XYZ file of C-alpha atoms in Angstrom:
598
model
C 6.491 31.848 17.233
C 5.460 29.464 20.000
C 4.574 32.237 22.530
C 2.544 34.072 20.011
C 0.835 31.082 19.622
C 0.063 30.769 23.338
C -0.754 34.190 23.923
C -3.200 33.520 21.022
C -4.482 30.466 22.607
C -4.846 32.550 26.270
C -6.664 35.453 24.611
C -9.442 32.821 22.743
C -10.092 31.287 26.386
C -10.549 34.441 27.834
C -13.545 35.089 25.535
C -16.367 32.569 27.156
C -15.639 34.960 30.333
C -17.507 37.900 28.575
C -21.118 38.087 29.543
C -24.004 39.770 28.255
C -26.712 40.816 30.030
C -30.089 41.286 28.477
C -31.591 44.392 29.844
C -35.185 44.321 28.278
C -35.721 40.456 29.010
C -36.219 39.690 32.354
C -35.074 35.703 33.376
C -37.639 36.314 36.131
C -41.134 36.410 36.467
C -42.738 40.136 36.660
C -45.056 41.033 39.155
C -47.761 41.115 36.330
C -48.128 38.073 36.004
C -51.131 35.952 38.602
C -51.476 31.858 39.128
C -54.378 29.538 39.380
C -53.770 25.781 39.615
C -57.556 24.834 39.508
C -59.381 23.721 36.594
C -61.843 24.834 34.230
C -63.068 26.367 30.943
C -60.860 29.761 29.243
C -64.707 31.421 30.176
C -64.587 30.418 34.227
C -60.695 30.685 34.376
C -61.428 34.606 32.755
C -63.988 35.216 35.575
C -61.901 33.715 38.247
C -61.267 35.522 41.287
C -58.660 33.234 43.163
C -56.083 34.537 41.124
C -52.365 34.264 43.287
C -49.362 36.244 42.752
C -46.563 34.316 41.074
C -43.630 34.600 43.230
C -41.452 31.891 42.547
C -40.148 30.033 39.472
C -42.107 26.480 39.571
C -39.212 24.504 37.500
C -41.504 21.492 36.714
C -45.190 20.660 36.918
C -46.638 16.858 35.929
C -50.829 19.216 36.861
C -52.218 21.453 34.474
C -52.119 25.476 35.366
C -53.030 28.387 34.408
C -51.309 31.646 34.106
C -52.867 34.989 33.390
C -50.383 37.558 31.640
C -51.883 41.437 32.460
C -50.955 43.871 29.393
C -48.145 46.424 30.686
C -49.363 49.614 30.673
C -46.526 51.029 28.063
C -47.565 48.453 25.959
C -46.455 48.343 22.229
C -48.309 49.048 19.464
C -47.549 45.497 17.533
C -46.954 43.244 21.079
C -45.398 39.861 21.289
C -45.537 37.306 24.005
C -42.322 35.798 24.818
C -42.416 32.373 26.357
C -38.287 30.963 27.133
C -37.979 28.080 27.568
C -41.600 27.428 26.564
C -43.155 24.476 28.477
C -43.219 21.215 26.493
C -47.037 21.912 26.345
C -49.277 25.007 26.444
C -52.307 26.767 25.056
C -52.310 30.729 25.020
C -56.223 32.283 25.155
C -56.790 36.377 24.751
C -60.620 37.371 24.858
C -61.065 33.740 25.828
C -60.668 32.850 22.330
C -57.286 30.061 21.750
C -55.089 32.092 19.702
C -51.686 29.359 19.934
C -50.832 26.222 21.077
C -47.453 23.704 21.401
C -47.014 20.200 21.832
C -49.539 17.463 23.517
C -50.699 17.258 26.404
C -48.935 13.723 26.238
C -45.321 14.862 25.447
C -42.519 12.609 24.027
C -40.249 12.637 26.827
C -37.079 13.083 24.170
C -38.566 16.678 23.756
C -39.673 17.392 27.288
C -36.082 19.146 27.824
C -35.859 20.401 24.148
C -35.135 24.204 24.918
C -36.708 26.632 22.917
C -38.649 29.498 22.787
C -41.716 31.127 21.377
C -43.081 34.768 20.280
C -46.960 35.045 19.991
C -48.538 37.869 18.442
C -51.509 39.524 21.193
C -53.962 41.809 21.170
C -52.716 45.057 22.986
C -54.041 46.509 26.416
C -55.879 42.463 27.118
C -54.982 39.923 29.250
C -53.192 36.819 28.190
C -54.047 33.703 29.498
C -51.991 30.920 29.401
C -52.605 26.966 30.517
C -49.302 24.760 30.266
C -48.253 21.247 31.533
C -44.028 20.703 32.195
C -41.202 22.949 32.404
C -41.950 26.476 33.418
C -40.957 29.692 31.568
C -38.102 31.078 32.606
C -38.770 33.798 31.084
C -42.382 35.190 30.035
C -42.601 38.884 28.620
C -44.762 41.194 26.543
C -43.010 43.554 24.189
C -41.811 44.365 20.537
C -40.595 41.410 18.715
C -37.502 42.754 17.007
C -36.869 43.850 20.523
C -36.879 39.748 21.918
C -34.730 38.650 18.318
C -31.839 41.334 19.171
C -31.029 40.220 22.726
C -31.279 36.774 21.656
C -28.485 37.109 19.393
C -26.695 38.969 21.057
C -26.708 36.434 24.097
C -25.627 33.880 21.546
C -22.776 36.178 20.122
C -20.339 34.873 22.211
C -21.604 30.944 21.579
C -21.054 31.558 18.350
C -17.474 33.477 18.503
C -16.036 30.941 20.678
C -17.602 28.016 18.192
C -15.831 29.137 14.742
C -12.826 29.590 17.048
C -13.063 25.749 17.233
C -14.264 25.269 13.922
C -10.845 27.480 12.828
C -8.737 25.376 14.997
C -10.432 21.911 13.086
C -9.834 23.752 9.445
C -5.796 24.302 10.084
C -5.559 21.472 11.576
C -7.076 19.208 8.853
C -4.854 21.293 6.493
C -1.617 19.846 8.592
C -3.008 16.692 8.305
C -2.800 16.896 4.458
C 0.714 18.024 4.656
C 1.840 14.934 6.968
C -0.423 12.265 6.414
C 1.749 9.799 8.493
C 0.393 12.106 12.073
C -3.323 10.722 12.498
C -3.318 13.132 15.848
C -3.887 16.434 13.827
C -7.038 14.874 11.977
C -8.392 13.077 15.468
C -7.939 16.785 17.349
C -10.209 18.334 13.799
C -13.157 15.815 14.339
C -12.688 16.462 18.245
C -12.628 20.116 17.949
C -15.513 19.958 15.052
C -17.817 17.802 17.458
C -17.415 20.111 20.201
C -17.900 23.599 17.991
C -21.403 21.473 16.531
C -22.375 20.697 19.918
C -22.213 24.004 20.971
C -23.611 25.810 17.770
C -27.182 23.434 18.621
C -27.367 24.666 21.484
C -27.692 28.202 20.044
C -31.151 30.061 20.977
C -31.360 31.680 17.622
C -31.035 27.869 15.671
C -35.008 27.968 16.025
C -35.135 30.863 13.443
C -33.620 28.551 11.043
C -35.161 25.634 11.940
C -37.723 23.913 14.546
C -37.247 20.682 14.650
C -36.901 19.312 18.360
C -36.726 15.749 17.496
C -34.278 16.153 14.797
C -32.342 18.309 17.072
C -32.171 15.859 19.386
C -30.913 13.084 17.549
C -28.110 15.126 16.395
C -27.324 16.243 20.139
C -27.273 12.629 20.689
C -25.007 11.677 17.470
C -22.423 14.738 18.559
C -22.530 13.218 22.603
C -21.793 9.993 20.899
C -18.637 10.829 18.251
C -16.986 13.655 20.965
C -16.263 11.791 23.628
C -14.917 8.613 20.989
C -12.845 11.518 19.162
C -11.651 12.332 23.255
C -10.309 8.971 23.682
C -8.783 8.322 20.562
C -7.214 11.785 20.985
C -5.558 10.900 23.962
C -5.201 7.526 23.854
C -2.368 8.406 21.767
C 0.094 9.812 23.913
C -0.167 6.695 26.645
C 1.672 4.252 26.974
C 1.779 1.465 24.860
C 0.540 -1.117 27.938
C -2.812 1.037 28.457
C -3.990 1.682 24.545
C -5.703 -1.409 23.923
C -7.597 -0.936 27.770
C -8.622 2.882 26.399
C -9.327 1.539 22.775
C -12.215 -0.958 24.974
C -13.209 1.995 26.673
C -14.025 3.412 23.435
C -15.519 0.872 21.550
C -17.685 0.625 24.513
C -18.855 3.862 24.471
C -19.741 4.116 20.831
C -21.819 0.729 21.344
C -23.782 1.741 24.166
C -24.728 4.821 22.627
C -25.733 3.204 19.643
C -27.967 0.472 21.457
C -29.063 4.004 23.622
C -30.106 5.610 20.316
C -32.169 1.799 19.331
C -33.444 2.267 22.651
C -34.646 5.757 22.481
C -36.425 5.089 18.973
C -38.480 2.408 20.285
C -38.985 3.060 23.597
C -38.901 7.187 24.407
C -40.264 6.318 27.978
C -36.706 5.098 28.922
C -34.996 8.343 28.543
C -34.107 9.373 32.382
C -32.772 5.831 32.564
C -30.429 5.645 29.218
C -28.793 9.267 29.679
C -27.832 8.190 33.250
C -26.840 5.149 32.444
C -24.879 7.311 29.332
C -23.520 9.993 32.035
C -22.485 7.110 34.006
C -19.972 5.436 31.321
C -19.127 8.642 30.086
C -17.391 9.962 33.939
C -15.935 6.411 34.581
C -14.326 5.991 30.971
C -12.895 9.766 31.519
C -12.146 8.829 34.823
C -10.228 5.796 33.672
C -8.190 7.535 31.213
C -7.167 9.916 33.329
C -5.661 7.724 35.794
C -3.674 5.582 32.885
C -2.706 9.568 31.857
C -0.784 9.634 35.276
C 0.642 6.301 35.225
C 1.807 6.939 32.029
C 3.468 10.353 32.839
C 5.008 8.600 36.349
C 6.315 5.947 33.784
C 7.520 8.252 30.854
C 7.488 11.922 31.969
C 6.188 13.164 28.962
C 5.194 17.074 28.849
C 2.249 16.005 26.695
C 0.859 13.685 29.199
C 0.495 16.638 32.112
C -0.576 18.812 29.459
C -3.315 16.135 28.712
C -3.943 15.582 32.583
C -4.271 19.149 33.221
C -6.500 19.674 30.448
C -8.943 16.731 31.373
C -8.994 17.888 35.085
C -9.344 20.565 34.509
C -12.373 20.148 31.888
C -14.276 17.634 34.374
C -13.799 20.202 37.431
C -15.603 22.967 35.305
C -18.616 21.147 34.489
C -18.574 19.343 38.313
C -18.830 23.293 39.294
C -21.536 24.312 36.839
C -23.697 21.441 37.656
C -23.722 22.635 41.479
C -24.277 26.308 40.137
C -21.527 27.856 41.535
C -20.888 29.580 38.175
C -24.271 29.089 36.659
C -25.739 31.913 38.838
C -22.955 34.435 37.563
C -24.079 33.416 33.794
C -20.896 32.223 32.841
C -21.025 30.389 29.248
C -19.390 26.833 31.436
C -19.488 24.165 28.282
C -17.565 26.684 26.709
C -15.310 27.639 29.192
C -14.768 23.539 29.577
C -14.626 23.014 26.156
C -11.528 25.532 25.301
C -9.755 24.296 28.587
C -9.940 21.003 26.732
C -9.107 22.409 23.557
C -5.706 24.766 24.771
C -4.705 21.458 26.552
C -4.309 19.552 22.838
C -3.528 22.534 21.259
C -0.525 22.472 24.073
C 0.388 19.091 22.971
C 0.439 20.023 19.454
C 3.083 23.216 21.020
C 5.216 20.254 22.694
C 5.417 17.784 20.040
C 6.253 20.194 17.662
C 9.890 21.878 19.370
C 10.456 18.672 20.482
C 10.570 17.349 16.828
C 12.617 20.663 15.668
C 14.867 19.755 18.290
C 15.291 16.108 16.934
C 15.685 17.822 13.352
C 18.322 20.180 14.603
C 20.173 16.927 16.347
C 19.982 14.805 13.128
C 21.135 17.951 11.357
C 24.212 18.068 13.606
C 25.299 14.714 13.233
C 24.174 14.419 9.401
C 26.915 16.891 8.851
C 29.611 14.996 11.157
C 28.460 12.220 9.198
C 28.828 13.823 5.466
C 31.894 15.232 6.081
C 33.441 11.311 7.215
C 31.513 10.286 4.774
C 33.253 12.679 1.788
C 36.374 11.570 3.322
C 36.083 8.102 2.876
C 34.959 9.324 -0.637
C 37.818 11.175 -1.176
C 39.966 8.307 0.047
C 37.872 5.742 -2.124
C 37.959 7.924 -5.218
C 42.058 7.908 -5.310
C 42.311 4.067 -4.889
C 39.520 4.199 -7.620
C 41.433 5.932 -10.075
C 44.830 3.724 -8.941
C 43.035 0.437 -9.976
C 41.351 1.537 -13.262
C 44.887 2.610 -14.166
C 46.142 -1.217 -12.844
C 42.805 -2.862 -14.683
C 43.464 -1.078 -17.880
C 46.652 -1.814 -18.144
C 45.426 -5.492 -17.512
C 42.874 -5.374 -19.570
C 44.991 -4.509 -22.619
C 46.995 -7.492 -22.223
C 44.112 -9.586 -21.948
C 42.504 -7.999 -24.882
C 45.396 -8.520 -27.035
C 45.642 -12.548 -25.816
C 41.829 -12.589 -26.563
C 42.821 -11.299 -30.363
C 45.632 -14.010 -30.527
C 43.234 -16.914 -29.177
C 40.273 -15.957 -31.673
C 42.950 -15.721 -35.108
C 44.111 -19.183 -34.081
C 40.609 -20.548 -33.568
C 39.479 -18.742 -37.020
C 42.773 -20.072 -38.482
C 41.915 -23.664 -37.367
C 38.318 -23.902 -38.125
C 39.278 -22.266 -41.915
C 42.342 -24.148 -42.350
C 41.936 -27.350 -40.489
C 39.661 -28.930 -42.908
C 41.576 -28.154 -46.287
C 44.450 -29.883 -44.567
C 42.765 -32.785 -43.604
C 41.846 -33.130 -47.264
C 45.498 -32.250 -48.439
C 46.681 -35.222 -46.243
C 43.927 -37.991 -47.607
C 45.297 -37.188 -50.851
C 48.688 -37.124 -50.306
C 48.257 -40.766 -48.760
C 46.123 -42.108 -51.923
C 48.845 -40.775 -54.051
C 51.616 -42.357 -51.811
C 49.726 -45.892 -52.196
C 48.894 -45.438 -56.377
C 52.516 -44.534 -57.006
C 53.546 -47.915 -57.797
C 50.288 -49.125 -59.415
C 49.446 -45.907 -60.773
C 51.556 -43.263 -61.699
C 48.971 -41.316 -63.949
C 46.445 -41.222 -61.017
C 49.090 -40.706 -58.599
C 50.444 -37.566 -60.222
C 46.745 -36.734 -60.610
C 46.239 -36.746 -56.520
C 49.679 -34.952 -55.958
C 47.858 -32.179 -58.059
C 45.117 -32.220 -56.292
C 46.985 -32.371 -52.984
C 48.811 -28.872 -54.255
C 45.534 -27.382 -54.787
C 44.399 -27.921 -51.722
C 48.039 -26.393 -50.302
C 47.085 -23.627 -52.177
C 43.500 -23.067 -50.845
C 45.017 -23.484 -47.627
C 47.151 -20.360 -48.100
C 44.304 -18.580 -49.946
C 42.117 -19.482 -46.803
C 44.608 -18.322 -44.480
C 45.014 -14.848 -45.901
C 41.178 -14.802 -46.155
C 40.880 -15.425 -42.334
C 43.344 -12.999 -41.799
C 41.343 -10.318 -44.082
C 37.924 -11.126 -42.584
C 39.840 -10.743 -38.774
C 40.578 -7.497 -39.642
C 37.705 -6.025 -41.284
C 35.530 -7.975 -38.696
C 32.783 -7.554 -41.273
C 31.834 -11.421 -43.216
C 28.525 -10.626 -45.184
C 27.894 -13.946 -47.147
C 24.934 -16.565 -47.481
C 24.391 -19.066 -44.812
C 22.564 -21.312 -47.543
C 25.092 -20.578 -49.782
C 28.165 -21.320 -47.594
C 26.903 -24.847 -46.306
C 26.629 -26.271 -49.912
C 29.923 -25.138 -51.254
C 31.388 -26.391 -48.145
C 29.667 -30.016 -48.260
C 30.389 -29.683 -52.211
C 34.259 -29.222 -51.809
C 34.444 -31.729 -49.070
C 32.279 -34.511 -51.042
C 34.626 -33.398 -53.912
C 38.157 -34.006 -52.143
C 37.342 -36.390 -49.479
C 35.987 -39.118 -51.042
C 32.777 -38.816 -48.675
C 28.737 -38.885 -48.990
C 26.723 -35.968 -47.004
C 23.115 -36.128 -47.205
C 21.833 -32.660 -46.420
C 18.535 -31.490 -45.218
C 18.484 -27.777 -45.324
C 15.249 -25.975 -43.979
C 14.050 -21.958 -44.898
C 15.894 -20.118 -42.265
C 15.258 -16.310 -40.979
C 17.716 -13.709 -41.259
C 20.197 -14.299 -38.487
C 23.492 -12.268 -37.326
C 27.087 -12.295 -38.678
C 28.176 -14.408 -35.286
C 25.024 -16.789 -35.775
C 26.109 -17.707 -39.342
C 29.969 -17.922 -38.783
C 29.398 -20.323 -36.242
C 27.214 -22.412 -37.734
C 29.217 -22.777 -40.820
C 32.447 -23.401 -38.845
C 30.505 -25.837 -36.927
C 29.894 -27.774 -39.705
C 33.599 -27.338 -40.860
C 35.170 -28.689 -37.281
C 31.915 -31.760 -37.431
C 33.241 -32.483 -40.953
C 37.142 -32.639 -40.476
C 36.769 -34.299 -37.176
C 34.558 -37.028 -38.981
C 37.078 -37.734 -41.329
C 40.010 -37.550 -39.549
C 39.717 -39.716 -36.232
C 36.337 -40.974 -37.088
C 37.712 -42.865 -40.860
C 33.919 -41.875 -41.704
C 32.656 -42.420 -45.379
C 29.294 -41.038 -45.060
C 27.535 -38.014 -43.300
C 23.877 -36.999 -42.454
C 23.392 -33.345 -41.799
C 20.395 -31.244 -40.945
C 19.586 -27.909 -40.324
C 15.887 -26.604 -39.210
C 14.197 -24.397 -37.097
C 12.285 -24.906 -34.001
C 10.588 -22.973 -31.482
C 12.398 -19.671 -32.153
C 16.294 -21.767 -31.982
C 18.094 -23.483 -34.894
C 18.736 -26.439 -34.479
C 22.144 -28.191 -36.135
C 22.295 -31.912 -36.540
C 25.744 -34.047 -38.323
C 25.864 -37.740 -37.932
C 28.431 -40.038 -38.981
C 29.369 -43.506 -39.515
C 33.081 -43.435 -38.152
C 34.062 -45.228 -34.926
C 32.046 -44.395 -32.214
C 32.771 -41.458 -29.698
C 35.449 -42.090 -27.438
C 35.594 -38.346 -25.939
C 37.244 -37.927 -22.298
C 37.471 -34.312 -23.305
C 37.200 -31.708 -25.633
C 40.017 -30.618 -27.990
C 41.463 -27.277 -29.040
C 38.696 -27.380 -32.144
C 35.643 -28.581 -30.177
C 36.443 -26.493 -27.210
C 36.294 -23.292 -29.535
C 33.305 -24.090 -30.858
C 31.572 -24.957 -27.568
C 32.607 -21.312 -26.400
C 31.176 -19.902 -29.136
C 27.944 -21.490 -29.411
C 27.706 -20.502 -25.358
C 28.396 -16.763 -25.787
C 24.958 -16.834 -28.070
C 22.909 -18.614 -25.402
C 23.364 -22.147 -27.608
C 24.665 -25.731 -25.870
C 26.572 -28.293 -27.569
C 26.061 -31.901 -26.861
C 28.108 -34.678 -29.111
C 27.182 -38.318 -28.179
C 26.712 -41.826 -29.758
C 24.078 -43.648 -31.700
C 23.144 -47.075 -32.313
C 23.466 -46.470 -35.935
C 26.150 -43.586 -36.082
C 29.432 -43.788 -34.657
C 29.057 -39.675 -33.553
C 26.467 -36.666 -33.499
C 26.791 -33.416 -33.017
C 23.865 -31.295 -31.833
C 23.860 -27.751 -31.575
C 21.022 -25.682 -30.305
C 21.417 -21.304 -30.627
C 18.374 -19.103 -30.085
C 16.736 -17.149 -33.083
């Protein structure tokens, strides 16, 4: 694939060498054609008799003169004058009458140089006269016009083959850009490649069929001189190294300011123009000079391909236009800016080459070792996987006992929190009957009774925790369940609860349980070690939590530590994001506060 591309690349640069010669248009002047640099009227210059033969090519003239055109004598029936490159002023007279005139006799000197050309309709079998001030014709000829538009285009054929060539080369290379966003080079060689195939496009002959416009066409020559050369150095400021980017980035940023304050210049002041595109030239050979030599200090330091493909290619570029300018190529009418241009071109187009099998040979490297490193990798898989399956075996195993002591731990708590407080009760009135026995034996007997019940609710209780255990499934009322509790226990204990009981929302099975078993362990604990006769409980919602408040007016708290009861509870209340605090009072010997989120 890669030498296809080159050989395509070798056949494209091969094309500027095709020249066309334009065998009706002559880029000399004929031997019809007479000179007369006095001055005077169109009716003395007709009469004049001091006409010279023109025999040389007068490149430049700041005096006016006039030139007298003699109809050929196979002269057309519909004859044009052709005038290339016309002069940047000049009047054309037949039967001393002005039939067309160009420019001022005052030219703007950004349109002095402006090349283009101009076909005049004349009378046939008279004389054309022509007075001019400027360049000279290169080429001045009488004959059909289509004749003139043919070899015109067909000069430019080749401009324009070799142009879309670069245009082609900017269109697939913005389309790899898309595909790899993360390699800015591809979309810096389109705009490079696009500024040099728009440069040479305006300097097409046939462009003035389209359009005359010569100071619009120069301000876009000078907005293409300005952006190539920037796209240039960014291009290959790239592949230096990384000590001589910011020195090319000033060059840059240089470049594109002076052209701009050129461009200010040239708007306001036109007279300046020799000076500015000197001083323009002049920054334009140093900065390629400069990055040139960083391109070999770079390549002695790295010995990157892509560096002598760039130094090539830039050497190569500048010694093509250093020979056109002396005309060593000029006078065999070889296309040089395009010749230059697609040296340029094939050398980034190389680079592109380079970078690219040297990343498939990175990709076929990290493919190599991806695979050593898979297969260790599946290994230690394999290896992992087996001691894997060995410990869920262990941690099931383990988890079953812990499961089962979880089960045993949660009966006994449910079995203490249910049970705990009937038995307190049984035991108050076991001791009241012990102490009535001798004073009372009616009321005594009447306690013992009472006492029984309470054995028996006990028992009743118990199976009831064990029921609920199993089924796992308590749906009761949490309203409902507080007052029968505080009910019972006012009723056997000998104790006063006020009770403050606020609208609360639906909350879960776990929620309810442990609130009411909260109140159960509160209530026991109150009465047992606490000797406490009266009790204030609330319960209310705020901010999305419930909040649980029991005060009583036992002995005050003397807790080092949780017991079996309180410790339960406390775990509880934590598994549904609630916190228990129990403290003292001034006025209470103990409260217990209990916070659990709605």
């Amino acid at each position: 694939m890669g030498k296809r591309i080159l050989l395509m690349i070798f056949i494209m640069l091969l094309l500027p060498f095709y020249t066309v010669t334009a065998s009706n248009i002559s880029n000399y002047l004929p031997s019809n054609i007479s000179i007369y640099d006095g001055e005077g009227t169109i009716e003395q210059i007709s009469k004049e008799v001091n006409w010279k033969p023109l025999r040389t090519n007068h490149p430049n003239t700041d005096n006016f003169i006039w030139l007298k055109v003699d109809a050929p004598t196979d002269s057309h029936k519909d004859p044009y004058l052709y005038l290339n490159t016309a002069p940047a002023f000049f009047e054309v007279y037949q039967n001393q009458n002005l039939i067309y005139s160009y420019g001022e006799k005052e030219s703007d000197p950004r349109i002095q140089n402006y090349r283009r050309w101009d076909l005049i309709s004349i009378d046939e079998n008279e004389p054309v006269f022509i007075q001019l001030k400027g360049n000279f014709p290169e080429t001045v000829s009488i004959g059909a016009k289509h004749q003139f538009l043919e070899q015109m285009l067909y000069a430019d054929l080749i401009r324009i083959i070799g142009n879309i060539g670069l245009i082609v080369m900017a269109f697939f290379s913005m389309i790899f850009y898309l595909f790899n966003r993360k390699q800015t080079l591809p979309l810096i060689f389109a705009g490079f490649a696009l500024s040099l195939a728009i440069g040479g496009l305006l300097r097409l002959e046939t462009k003035q069929i389209l359009l005359d416009e010569a100071l619009l066409f120069f301000y876009l020559n000078a907005f293409i001189s300005m952006i190539g050369p920037i796209f240039f150095f960014l291009f290959f400021s790239k592949l230096l190294d990384i000590r001589y980017k910011k020195l090319v980035a000033w060059s840059w940023k240089l470049y594109g300011a002076f052209c701009l304050f050129a461009l200010f210049v040239l708007t306001l002041w036109p007279q300046f123009l020799v000076a500015v595109m000197v001083g323009l030239n002049v920054l334009l050979m140093v900065s390629m000079l400069s990055i040139s030599i960083f391109m070999v200090l770079s390549y002695v330091k790295t010995k990157r391909k892509v560096l002598l493909y760039s130094i090539l290619g830039v050497t190569g570029f500048i010694m093509i236009y250093i020979i056109g300018l002396i005309g060593q190529i000029a006078e065999l009418r070889i296309e040089v800016g395009l010749i230059a241009n697609y040296v340029l071109v094939t050398a980034c187009i190389s680079i592109f080459i380079s970078q690219y099998v040297e990343l498939n040979r990175k990709i076929q490297r990290y493919s190599e070792e991806l695979e050593i490193k898979v297969e260790e990798r599946t290994n230690e898989l394999k290896e992992t996987h087996h001691q894997f399956v060995k410990s869920i075996q262990e941690s099931a195993t383990a988890m079953a006992e812990i499961a089962a002591l979880e089960e045993r731990n949660r009966i006994t708590q449910e079995i203490h929190d249910n049970v705990g407080h009937t038995l307190t009760a049984t035991i108050l009135q076991i001791e009241a009957s012990k102490r009535l026995m001798d004073k009372d034996l009616m009321l005594a007997k009447d306690k013992m009774d009472l006492a029984q019940t309470l054995v028996r609710k006990g028992i009743d209780d118990i199976r009831s925790s064990v029921r609920m255990l199993k089924a796992n499934d308590w749906s009761f009322d949490l309203k409902t369940s507080l007052q029968e509790l505080i009910q019972e226990t006012c009723k056997y204990t000998d104790v006063h609860i006020d009770t403050e009981l606020s609208a609360i929302p639906n909350l879960t099975h776990q929620q309810k349980s442990t609130l009411v078993l909260a109140l159960k362990e509160g209530l026991t604990n109150g009465i047992k070690h606490g000797k406490c006769k009266r009790f204030h409980f609330r319960l209310s919602v705020e901010k999305d939590k419930v909040r649980f408040l029991l005060k009583n007016d036992g002995q005050p708290l003397e807790l080092q530590k949780y017991g079996f009861g309180l410790s339960a509870m406390n775990e509880r209340i934590q598994q549904l994001g609630g916190t228990l605090h129990l403290y003292p009072e001034k006025e209470w010997g103990c409260v217990l506060q209990i916070s659990i989120p709605i």
